[in-house]
Amino acid sequence: MSAVLKMAWRETRATPGRYLFFLLSVAVGVAALVGVRGFGTSLQQAIFREARQLMAADLQASTGKPPTPEHLAAIHDVAQRLGGQTTRVTELVSMAAVPGHQDTALVELKAFEPGRYPFYGQLETEPPGLLLPDDGVLVGADLLDRLGLQTGDTLQLGKAVFRIAGVVRKEPDRVVTGFSIGPRVLLTQAGLAKADLVVFGSRARHSFLFKLPDTLTPEQVKAELRPLLGQDWSVREYREAQPQVNRLIDRMVSFLSLVSLVALVAGGLGVSHTTRAFLKQKLDTVAILKCLGAGTRTVTAIYLTQALLLGLVGSLLGAAVGFGVQALLPRLIGPLLNLDVNLVPAAGPVLQGLLVGTGMAIVFALVPLLGIGRVPPALVFRRDLPESGGSGGRLYTDEALAAGAAGLALGLVAAWQAGNWWWGLYFVGGLAGAAALLGATAWACLQGLRRLPAPRRIAVRHGLNNLYRPGSQAGSVVLALGLGVTAVATVYLLQTGLLGQVTRSAPAGSPNLVLIGIQADQAASFGTFLRQHPAVLQAQELTPMVPARLLTVNGRGQDEPAAGTAPAPDRGQDGDRGDDRGEGRGGGPGGGQRWYWTRQWTVTWAAALPEKNELAAGRWWTEADTRAGAFVSLEEEVARNLGAHPGSVLEFEINGQPVAATVLNIRRVDWARISTNFYAIFSPGALDTASASYTTFARTDRAAQPALLRALVDRYPGVTAFDIGEILETIQSVLDRVGLVVRFVAAFAMAAGLIILAGGVAATKFRRVREAAILRTLGATRAKVALVMAVEYAVLGVIAGLVGIVLAHLVAGGIMHLVFELNPMVNWALVGLAPAACAALTVAAGTAAAWDVLTHKPLAVLRGE
């Protein structure tokens, strides 16, 4: 073994410059992987380290329903009896207005008790250390800019007018897990009561923060609170702080890790082809070693050990670059996660990167190394070695087994990085399919070019012929670059296409304003108000909304699922109870049975089948049915997850009372329609005793909309209006940020393709120098020789860009059709831009790698022949 190691070291030390592209191929994938995993690990460790500050307490109990007097008494009794402290925080969305002006804004309100919030961390304000009075508010700087206000001005919230006391800079327990509805406004609990904004139907979140003495653990208090508060409450200790953020980070890191694996695979192709090119230059050495008695296994072990050493060095280089990626990612992802924590680099991802990078270097180098067994010792005296598999020749059994091992290793790494075997399988299958399609299309394009009539211009003719030169790496360059283009373009197509297509496909006259929180005693006057206001062009009928919770399906409770129902995903402790996920606001259904048991539903009643709803099973009710009993209509996916069908009996808790209804039909809902859509619709009369709030959609004259919102705040302060256009713009900004991060990671795959191109140029440099010398001797200028190379590289770039953008459209179109049920669309601008941009990158990289080919003196080259 020591002899093998010495030989490997001697080979590596003798010509270190030849292994540059091997090192870079490994480093580019490891850099992406270490950067992504390191950022995720450091962020989660920071969250755990500063968990108390991120919750602002030791323990938090929260609910989406107004707490009852019994709940309030239980909370204060537990805190007092155990020697702890508690404070209340209420969060909701509302309208804010400027007194005496038409200016309004949708804002996120947070009410707290001054002097008792936060228990940990600091509420940073300007001016610092401000004790907020009950008639004052703290606002975000963006609200001042939007409404043209400054400190000392007044702001109307609900039924009260407040003075802007200062600006809020940081809330320790605020973490954005998606996008903010509007600017922040903080006020006291007494101020919130004065504004009278927490009414039935308002989407308020009520939280109680606990600070515990050192003699108590959060688990003890949690065990006491749970049975007292019931199923509608979520109780979490500080170590479980921000579960939504942790899940978001897990999913984001897993996805970006898979994207970085694309770069690792592209780098693996570079390792394979760099190794193959190196072996072609080492045929004499291999033959001599065999003549001296070294067996095939020994020689293979020498170069495999060399690949191991180079893979380790390349992984170390990639890990170092990965630290730079770790520092850059917070700047890209920062607007998505409002986390002010100190990130400390973690050692675990570096070790992962070293292991994965070195392992992938070995398995990708193994395929060409197995060709050593077919190098005859007599090669010292002759030059008739057949090409091994992968260079256009026959693929031998051992090489096929090695390629299979590489695929298996890739699948294991993908499953490891994703944390899910199915994700790993899907990733490898999709990558294999994409690589096969890219390779086949690239081969067809190259063969088609070969059969075209020879161009008259000699530079173009020579450039095209160079694509088929011995040792040409056209196929691998197109494959690697094509994978990079596919990854980058797919994200861009999804990012720009989803909301854009929804907006474009919306019929003329679609609503642009959603109004919620209309009270039952306001319904009649509110409808008249909308119909009479000049800014309202069209208004839908008011739709009742009733909060409910599922109790049983055919007599079975949550812990007794019906046979054949869908498995429940892990949504974290308490299932985010009380959190409405978009029912009645046009949102699509989520999968997973457990979610339907733990969430708060929003249900309604209707006499007729809603527009754009279709019956998938059963029949709609008649007047005779409504007199006979209570019936319910279920959305198709909900019914499938719960194992319900026409004839099933569902029992809900509504206003604290059980309500049973028989499923009469299953509906198929058009979730893309801008209207109120519901999972469950009851028959008329079934909810007569239930308390309801109302919602509606309206189409307004955008120019006159400020006057409408101003009148709305004055007459109906508890009603909240959402501008659909602004919401879509906010969602688009989030998609743009996510797309930027994914494209940044996917760009490492394109970098790997350019490294393969540069490595291919370097591997055939002697041949290129000789050809350039001959061309210049025959009268070609240096510019003409450069044009020959530019034509070769440009054609490679155009093919890679064209194949990649076509594949990106197929992938993005499939996702849009299968997942979002939208029609695929072609982005013709991107179809034209991608090949041109890829060609420009390829020409720049190829010319830089072959620059000294142009600088060699022809006479010196020919004398060396």
Short mmCIF file of N, CA and C in Angstrom, two decimals, residues 343-478:
data_model
loop_
_atom_site.label_atom_id
_atom_site.label_comp_id
_atom_site.label_asym_id
_atom_site.label_seq_id
_atom_site.Cartn_x
_atom_site.Cartn_y
_atom_site.Cartn_z
N LEU A 343 -24.40 34.34 13.19
CA LEU A 343 -24.12 33.05 12.55
C LEU A 343 -22.67 32.66 12.78
N VAL A 344 -22.47 31.47 13.29
CA VAL A 344 -21.13 30.93 13.53
C VAL A 344 -20.93 29.75 12.58
N PRO A 345 -19.88 29.76 11.76
CA PRO A 345 -19.66 28.65 10.84
C PRO A 345 -19.65 27.31 11.56
N ALA A 346 -20.29 26.32 10.96
CA ALA A 346 -20.40 24.99 11.57
C ALA A 346 -19.43 24.03 10.88
N ALA A 347 -18.86 23.12 11.67
CA ALA A 347 -17.89 22.16 11.13
C ALA A 347 -18.57 21.01 10.41
N GLY A 348 -19.79 20.67 10.82
CA GLY A 348 -20.47 19.52 10.23
C GLY A 348 -20.60 19.58 8.73
N PRO A 349 -21.11 20.68 8.15
CA PRO A 349 -21.23 20.76 6.68
C PRO A 349 -19.90 20.66 5.96
N VAL A 350 -18.82 21.16 6.59
CA VAL A 350 -17.51 21.04 5.95
C VAL A 350 -17.12 19.57 5.84
N LEU A 351 -17.33 18.82 6.92
CA LEU A 351 -17.04 17.39 6.88
C LEU A 351 -17.92 16.68 5.85
N GLN A 352 -19.19 17.08 5.76
CA GLN A 352 -20.08 16.51 4.74
C GLN A 352 -19.53 16.80 3.35
N GLY A 353 -19.12 18.07 3.13
CA GLY A 353 -18.60 18.44 1.82
C GLY A 353 -17.35 17.65 1.46
N LEU A 354 -16.44 17.47 2.44
CA LEU A 354 -15.22 16.70 2.18
C LEU A 354 -15.57 15.26 1.83
N LEU A 355 -16.48 14.68 2.58
CA LEU A 355 -16.86 13.28 2.34
C LEU A 355 -17.53 13.12 0.98
N VAL A 356 -18.52 13.98 0.71
CA VAL A 356 -19.25 13.87 -0.56
C VAL A 356 -18.34 14.20 -1.74
N GLY A 357 -17.57 15.27 -1.64
CA GLY A 357 -16.70 15.66 -2.75
C GLY A 357 -15.65 14.60 -3.06
N THR A 358 -15.01 14.07 -2.02
CA THR A 358 -13.99 13.04 -2.25
C THR A 358 -14.62 11.77 -2.80
N GLY A 359 -15.77 11.37 -2.22
CA GLY A 359 -16.44 10.16 -2.71
C GLY A 359 -16.88 10.29 -4.15
N MET A 360 -17.46 11.45 -4.52
CA MET A 360 -17.90 11.64 -5.90
C MET A 360 -16.72 11.70 -6.85
N ALA A 361 -15.59 12.26 -6.40
CA ALA A 361 -14.40 12.28 -7.25
C ALA A 361 -13.93 10.87 -7.56
N ILE A 362 -13.98 10.00 -6.56
CA ILE A 362 -13.54 8.61 -6.77
C ILE A 362 -14.47 7.87 -7.72
N VAL A 363 -15.79 7.96 -7.49
CA VAL A 363 -16.72 7.18 -8.31
C VAL A 363 -16.76 7.69 -9.74
N PHE A 364 -16.62 9.00 -9.95
CA PHE A 364 -16.63 9.52 -11.32
C PHE A 364 -15.30 9.27 -12.03
N ALA A 365 -14.21 9.20 -11.27
CA ALA A 365 -12.92 8.88 -11.90
C ALA A 365 -12.78 7.39 -12.17
N LEU A 366 -13.58 6.56 -11.49
CA LEU A 366 -13.43 5.11 -11.60
C LEU A 366 -13.76 4.61 -13.00
N VAL A 367 -14.75 5.21 -13.67
CA VAL A 367 -15.16 4.71 -14.99
C VAL A 367 -14.00 4.77 -15.99
N PRO A 368 -13.35 5.92 -16.19
CA PRO A 368 -12.22 5.92 -17.12
C PRO A 368 -11.01 5.12 -16.61
N LEU A 369 -10.84 5.06 -15.27
CA LEU A 369 -9.68 4.34 -14.75
C LEU A 369 -9.77 2.84 -15.02
N LEU A 370 -10.99 2.31 -15.14
CA LEU A 370 -11.11 0.88 -15.41
C LEU A 370 -10.61 0.53 -16.80
N GLY A 371 -10.44 1.53 -17.68
CA GLY A 371 -9.86 1.27 -18.99
C GLY A 371 -8.39 0.91 -18.94
N ILE A 372 -7.76 1.07 -17.76
CA ILE A 372 -6.34 0.72 -17.62
C ILE A 372 -6.13 -0.76 -17.91
N GLY A 373 -7.11 -1.57 -17.57
CA GLY A 373 -6.98 -3.02 -17.79
C GLY A 373 -6.85 -3.39 -19.25
N ARG A 374 -7.25 -2.50 -20.15
CA ARG A 374 -7.17 -2.80 -21.58
C ARG A 374 -5.98 -2.13 -22.25
N VAL A 375 -5.06 -1.59 -21.43
CA VAL A 375 -3.83 -1.03 -21.98
C VAL A 375 -2.79 -2.15 -22.07
N PRO A 376 -2.40 -2.59 -23.28
CA PRO A 376 -1.43 -3.70 -23.40
C PRO A 376 -0.01 -3.21 -23.15
N PRO A 377 0.84 -4.04 -22.54
CA PRO A 377 2.23 -3.63 -22.34
C PRO A 377 2.94 -3.29 -23.65
N ALA A 378 2.49 -3.93 -24.75
CA ALA A 378 3.14 -3.69 -26.05
C ALA A 378 2.91 -2.28 -26.57
N LEU A 379 2.07 -1.49 -25.85
CA LEU A 379 1.81 -0.14 -26.30
C LEU A 379 3.08 0.71 -26.30
N VAL A 380 4.07 0.26 -25.52
CA VAL A 380 5.35 0.99 -25.53
C VAL A 380 5.90 1.04 -26.94
N PHE A 381 5.58 0.00 -27.76
CA PHE A 381 6.15 -0.11 -29.11
C PHE A 381 5.15 0.24 -30.21
N ARG A 382 3.86 0.39 -29.88
CA ARG A 382 2.88 0.71 -30.92
C ARG A 382 1.79 1.62 -30.36
N ARG A 383 0.98 2.20 -31.22
CA ARG A 383 -0.04 3.17 -30.83
C ARG A 383 -1.40 2.78 -31.40
N ASP A 384 -1.91 1.63 -30.98
CA ASP A 384 -3.20 1.21 -31.53
C ASP A 384 -4.20 0.89 -30.43
N LEU A 385 -4.13 1.65 -29.30
CA LEU A 385 -5.06 1.40 -28.22
C LEU A 385 -6.46 1.84 -28.62
N PRO A 386 -7.46 0.96 -28.50
CA PRO A 386 -8.84 1.38 -28.80
C PRO A 386 -9.36 2.29 -27.70
N GLU A 387 -10.25 3.18 -28.09
CA GLU A 387 -10.87 4.07 -27.10
C GLU A 387 -11.73 3.25 -26.15
N SER A 388 -11.70 3.62 -24.89
CA SER A 388 -12.56 2.97 -23.91
C SER A 388 -13.91 3.63 -23.92
N GLY A 389 -14.86 2.98 -23.21
CA GLY A 389 -16.22 3.50 -23.18
C GLY A 389 -16.27 4.91 -22.70
N GLY A 390 -17.20 5.63 -23.24
CA GLY A 390 -17.39 7.02 -22.83
C GLY A 390 -16.74 7.98 -23.78
N SER A 391 -15.89 7.53 -24.66
CA SER A 391 -15.29 8.41 -25.63
C SER A 391 -15.78 8.09 -27.01
N GLY A 392 -16.83 7.43 -27.09
CA GLY A 392 -17.37 7.10 -28.37
C GLY A 392 -17.20 5.66 -28.73
N GLY A 393 -16.45 4.90 -27.92
CA GLY A 393 -16.25 3.50 -28.20
C GLY A 393 -17.19 2.62 -27.42
N ARG A 394 -16.80 1.38 -27.30
CA ARG A 394 -17.65 0.41 -26.65
C ARG A 394 -17.64 0.61 -25.13
N LEU A 395 -18.81 0.45 -24.51
CA LEU A 395 -18.91 0.53 -23.05
C LEU A 395 -18.77 -0.88 -22.48
N TYR A 396 -17.70 -1.14 -21.78
CA TYR A 396 -17.42 -2.46 -21.26
C TYR A 396 -18.23 -2.72 -19.99
N THR A 397 -18.31 -4.01 -19.61
CA THR A 397 -19.13 -4.40 -18.46
C THR A 397 -18.65 -3.73 -17.19
N ASP A 398 -17.33 -3.72 -16.96
CA ASP A 398 -16.82 -3.13 -15.73
C ASP A 398 -17.10 -1.63 -15.69
N GLU A 399 -17.02 -0.96 -16.84
CA GLU A 399 -17.33 0.46 -16.87
C GLU A 399 -18.82 0.70 -16.62
N ALA A 400 -19.65 -0.17 -17.17
CA ALA A 400 -21.10 -0.06 -16.93
C ALA A 400 -21.41 -0.24 -15.45
N LEU A 401 -20.74 -1.21 -14.80
CA LEU A 401 -20.95 -1.41 -13.37
C LEU A 401 -20.48 -0.20 -12.57
N ALA A 402 -19.35 0.38 -12.98
CA ALA A 402 -18.85 1.57 -12.30
C ALA A 402 -19.80 2.75 -12.48
N ALA A 403 -20.36 2.90 -13.69
CA ALA A 403 -21.33 3.97 -13.92
C ALA A 403 -22.57 3.75 -13.06
N GLY A 404 -23.00 2.49 -12.94
CA GLY A 404 -24.13 2.19 -12.07
C GLY A 404 -23.83 2.51 -10.62
N ALA A 405 -22.60 2.20 -10.19
CA ALA A 405 -22.20 2.54 -8.82
C ALA A 405 -22.20 4.05 -8.59
N ALA A 406 -21.79 4.80 -9.61
CA ALA A 406 -21.81 6.25 -9.50
C ALA A 406 -23.25 6.75 -9.35
N GLY A 407 -24.18 6.18 -10.13
CA GLY A 407 -25.58 6.56 -10.00
C GLY A 407 -26.15 6.22 -8.64
N LEU A 408 -25.78 5.03 -8.12
CA LEU A 408 -26.24 4.64 -6.79
C LEU A 408 -25.70 5.58 -5.72
N ALA A 409 -24.42 5.91 -5.84
CA ALA A 409 -23.81 6.84 -4.88
C ALA A 409 -24.50 8.19 -4.92
N LEU A 410 -24.82 8.64 -6.13
CA LEU A 410 -25.51 9.92 -6.27
C LEU A 410 -26.88 9.86 -5.61
N GLY A 411 -27.60 8.74 -5.79
CA GLY A 411 -28.90 8.59 -5.16
C GLY A 411 -28.81 8.62 -3.65
N LEU A 412 -27.80 7.95 -3.09
CA LEU A 412 -27.62 7.95 -1.64
C LEU A 412 -27.31 9.35 -1.12
N VAL A 413 -26.45 10.05 -1.85
CA VAL A 413 -26.12 11.42 -1.42
C VAL A 413 -27.35 12.32 -1.52
N ALA A 414 -28.14 12.16 -2.60
CA ALA A 414 -29.34 12.98 -2.76
C ALA A 414 -30.33 12.71 -1.63
N ALA A 415 -30.53 11.44 -1.29
CA ALA A 415 -31.45 11.10 -0.20
C ALA A 415 -30.93 11.64 1.13
N TRP A 416 -29.63 11.58 1.33
CA TRP A 416 -29.03 12.09 2.56
C TRP A 416 -29.22 13.60 2.67
N GLN A 417 -28.95 14.32 1.59
CA GLN A 417 -29.05 15.77 1.63
C GLN A 417 -30.50 16.23 1.73
N ALA A 418 -31.42 15.50 1.08
CA ALA A 418 -32.82 15.89 1.13
C ALA A 418 -33.50 15.43 2.40
N GLY A 419 -32.91 14.43 3.09
CA GLY A 419 -33.54 13.89 4.29
C GLY A 419 -34.75 13.04 3.99
N ASN A 420 -34.88 12.58 2.74
CA ASN A 420 -36.05 11.81 2.34
C ASN A 420 -35.65 10.91 1.18
N TRP A 421 -35.91 9.58 1.33
CA TRP A 421 -35.52 8.65 0.27
C TRP A 421 -36.28 8.90 -1.02
N TRP A 422 -37.55 9.27 -0.91
CA TRP A 422 -38.33 9.50 -2.13
C TRP A 422 -37.82 10.71 -2.88
N TRP A 423 -37.45 11.77 -2.16
CA TRP A 423 -36.90 12.94 -2.81
C TRP A 423 -35.60 12.58 -3.54
N GLY A 424 -34.78 11.77 -2.87
CA GLY A 424 -33.54 11.33 -3.51
C GLY A 424 -33.80 10.55 -4.77
N LEU A 425 -34.80 9.66 -4.72
CA LEU A 425 -35.15 8.86 -5.90
C LEU A 425 -35.67 9.74 -7.02
N TYR A 426 -36.56 10.68 -6.67
CA TYR A 426 -37.09 11.58 -7.69
C TYR A 426 -35.97 12.42 -8.31
N PHE A 427 -35.06 12.87 -7.46
CA PHE A 427 -33.98 13.72 -7.95
C PHE A 427 -33.10 12.95 -8.93
N VAL A 428 -32.67 11.76 -8.53
CA VAL A 428 -31.80 10.97 -9.40
C VAL A 428 -32.52 10.60 -10.69
N GLY A 429 -33.79 10.19 -10.58
CA GLY A 429 -34.55 9.84 -11.77
C GLY A 429 -34.70 11.03 -12.70
N GLY A 430 -35.05 12.17 -12.14
CA GLY A 430 -35.19 13.36 -12.97
C GLY A 430 -33.88 13.80 -13.58
N LEU A 431 -32.80 13.72 -12.80
CA LEU A 431 -31.49 14.10 -13.32
C LEU A 431 -31.05 13.15 -14.42
N ALA A 432 -31.28 11.85 -14.23
CA ALA A 432 -30.91 10.87 -15.26
C ALA A 432 -31.71 11.11 -16.54
N GLY A 433 -33.02 11.38 -16.38
CA GLY A 433 -33.83 11.66 -17.56
C GLY A 433 -33.37 12.91 -18.28
N ALA A 434 -33.08 13.96 -17.50
CA ALA A 434 -32.62 15.21 -18.10
C ALA A 434 -31.28 15.01 -18.80
N ALA A 435 -30.36 14.26 -18.16
CA ALA A 435 -29.05 14.02 -18.77
C ALA A 435 -29.19 13.20 -20.05
N ALA A 436 -30.08 12.19 -20.03
CA ALA A 436 -30.28 11.37 -21.23
C ALA A 436 -30.85 12.21 -22.37
N LEU A 437 -31.83 13.07 -22.04
CA LEU A 437 -32.43 13.91 -23.07
C LEU A 437 -31.42 14.93 -23.59
N LEU A 438 -30.66 15.52 -22.67
CA LEU A 438 -29.64 16.47 -23.09
C LEU A 438 -28.59 15.81 -23.97
N GLY A 439 -28.11 14.62 -23.52
CA GLY A 439 -27.08 13.93 -24.29
C GLY A 439 -27.57 13.52 -25.66
N ALA A 440 -28.79 12.98 -25.73
CA ALA A 440 -29.33 12.54 -27.02
C ALA A 440 -29.54 13.72 -27.96
N THR A 441 -30.07 14.82 -27.42
CA THR A 441 -30.32 15.99 -28.26
C THR A 441 -29.00 16.61 -28.72
N ALA A 442 -28.03 16.68 -27.82
CA ALA A 442 -26.73 17.23 -28.19
C ALA A 442 -26.08 16.38 -29.28
N TRP A 443 -26.16 15.05 -29.13
CA TRP A 443 -25.59 14.16 -30.15
C TRP A 443 -26.28 14.38 -31.50
N ALA A 444 -27.61 14.50 -31.46
CA ALA A 444 -28.35 14.70 -32.71
C ALA A 444 -27.97 16.02 -33.36
N CYS A 445 -27.80 17.07 -32.55
CA CYS A 445 -27.40 18.37 -33.10
C CYS A 445 -26.02 18.32 -33.73
N LEU A 446 -25.09 17.68 -33.03
CA LEU A 446 -23.73 17.58 -33.57
C LEU A 446 -23.69 16.75 -34.84
N GLN A 447 -24.45 15.66 -34.87
CA GLN A 447 -24.50 14.84 -36.08
C GLN A 447 -25.15 15.61 -37.22
N GLY A 448 -26.18 16.40 -36.90
CA GLY A 448 -26.82 17.20 -37.94
C GLY A 448 -25.86 18.23 -38.52
N LEU A 449 -25.06 18.87 -37.64
CA LEU A 449 -24.08 19.83 -38.14
C LEU A 449 -23.04 19.16 -39.02
N ARG A 450 -22.70 17.94 -38.68
CA ARG A 450 -21.68 17.22 -39.45
C ARG A 450 -22.14 16.92 -40.86
N ARG A 451 -23.46 16.79 -41.03
CA ARG A 451 -24.00 16.43 -42.34
C ARG A 451 -24.39 17.65 -43.18
N LEU A 452 -24.23 18.83 -42.61
CA LEU A 452 -24.53 20.03 -43.38
C LEU A 452 -23.45 20.26 -44.43
N PRO A 453 -23.79 20.94 -45.53
CA PRO A 453 -22.75 21.28 -46.52
C PRO A 453 -21.66 22.12 -45.88
N ALA A 454 -20.44 21.91 -46.32
CA ALA A 454 -19.30 22.64 -45.75
C ALA A 454 -19.43 24.13 -46.03
N PRO A 455 -19.33 24.97 -44.99
CA PRO A 455 -19.42 26.42 -45.21
C PRO A 455 -18.26 26.92 -46.07
N ARG A 456 -18.49 28.01 -46.80
CA ARG A 456 -17.45 28.55 -47.67
C ARG A 456 -16.35 29.24 -46.87
N ARG A 457 -16.74 29.89 -45.80
CA ARG A 457 -15.73 30.60 -45.01
C ARG A 457 -14.87 29.58 -44.28
N ILE A 458 -13.57 29.70 -44.46
CA ILE A 458 -12.65 28.70 -43.92
C ILE A 458 -12.66 28.69 -42.39
N ALA A 459 -12.83 29.87 -41.76
CA ALA A 459 -12.83 29.93 -40.29
C ALA A 459 -14.03 29.17 -39.74
N VAL A 460 -15.18 29.35 -40.36
CA VAL A 460 -16.37 28.64 -39.90
C VAL A 460 -16.22 27.15 -40.13
N ARG A 461 -15.69 26.78 -41.29
CA ARG A 461 -15.52 25.35 -41.61
C ARG A 461 -14.58 24.68 -40.61
N HIS A 462 -13.46 25.31 -40.32
CA HIS A 462 -12.52 24.73 -39.36
C HIS A 462 -13.11 24.69 -37.96
N GLY A 463 -13.85 25.75 -37.59
CA GLY A 463 -14.46 25.76 -36.26
C GLY A 463 -15.45 24.63 -36.07
N LEU A 464 -16.26 24.36 -37.11
CA LEU A 464 -17.23 23.26 -37.01
C LEU A 464 -16.51 21.91 -37.00
N ASN A 465 -15.47 21.78 -37.80
CA ASN A 465 -14.73 20.52 -37.82
C ASN A 465 -14.05 20.22 -36.49
N ASN A 466 -13.70 21.27 -35.74
CA ASN A 466 -13.07 21.07 -34.44
C ASN A 466 -14.00 20.37 -33.44
N LEU A 467 -15.31 20.43 -33.70
CA LEU A 467 -16.25 19.76 -32.81
C LEU A 467 -16.09 18.25 -32.85
N TYR A 468 -15.47 17.73 -33.91
CA TYR A 468 -15.33 16.28 -34.08
C TYR A 468 -13.87 15.84 -34.00
N ARG A 469 -13.02 16.73 -33.52
CA ARG A 469 -11.60 16.38 -33.43
C ARG A 469 -11.42 15.25 -32.42
N PRO A 470 -10.34 14.46 -32.55
CA PRO A 470 -10.05 13.42 -31.55
C PRO A 470 -9.88 14.06 -30.17
N GLY A 471 -10.53 13.46 -29.18
CA GLY A 471 -10.46 13.99 -27.83
C GLY A 471 -11.38 15.16 -27.57
N SER A 472 -12.23 15.49 -28.56
CA SER A 472 -13.18 16.59 -28.35
C SER A 472 -14.13 16.25 -27.20
N GLN A 473 -14.40 17.24 -26.37
CA GLN A 473 -15.29 17.02 -25.25
C GLN A 473 -16.60 17.77 -25.47
N ALA A 474 -17.02 17.84 -26.72
CA ALA A 474 -18.24 18.56 -27.06
C ALA A 474 -19.44 17.99 -26.31
N GLY A 475 -19.55 16.67 -26.27
CA GLY A 475 -20.70 16.05 -25.62
C GLY A 475 -20.78 16.38 -24.14
N SER A 476 -19.66 16.26 -23.44
CA SER A 476 -19.67 16.52 -22.01
C SER A 476 -19.88 18.00 -21.70
N VAL A 477 -19.33 18.89 -22.54
CA VAL A 477 -19.52 20.32 -22.34
C VAL A 477 -21.00 20.68 -22.52
N VAL A 478 -21.61 20.18 -23.57
CA VAL A 478 -23.03 20.46 -23.81
C VAL A 478 -23.87 19.90 -22.67
#
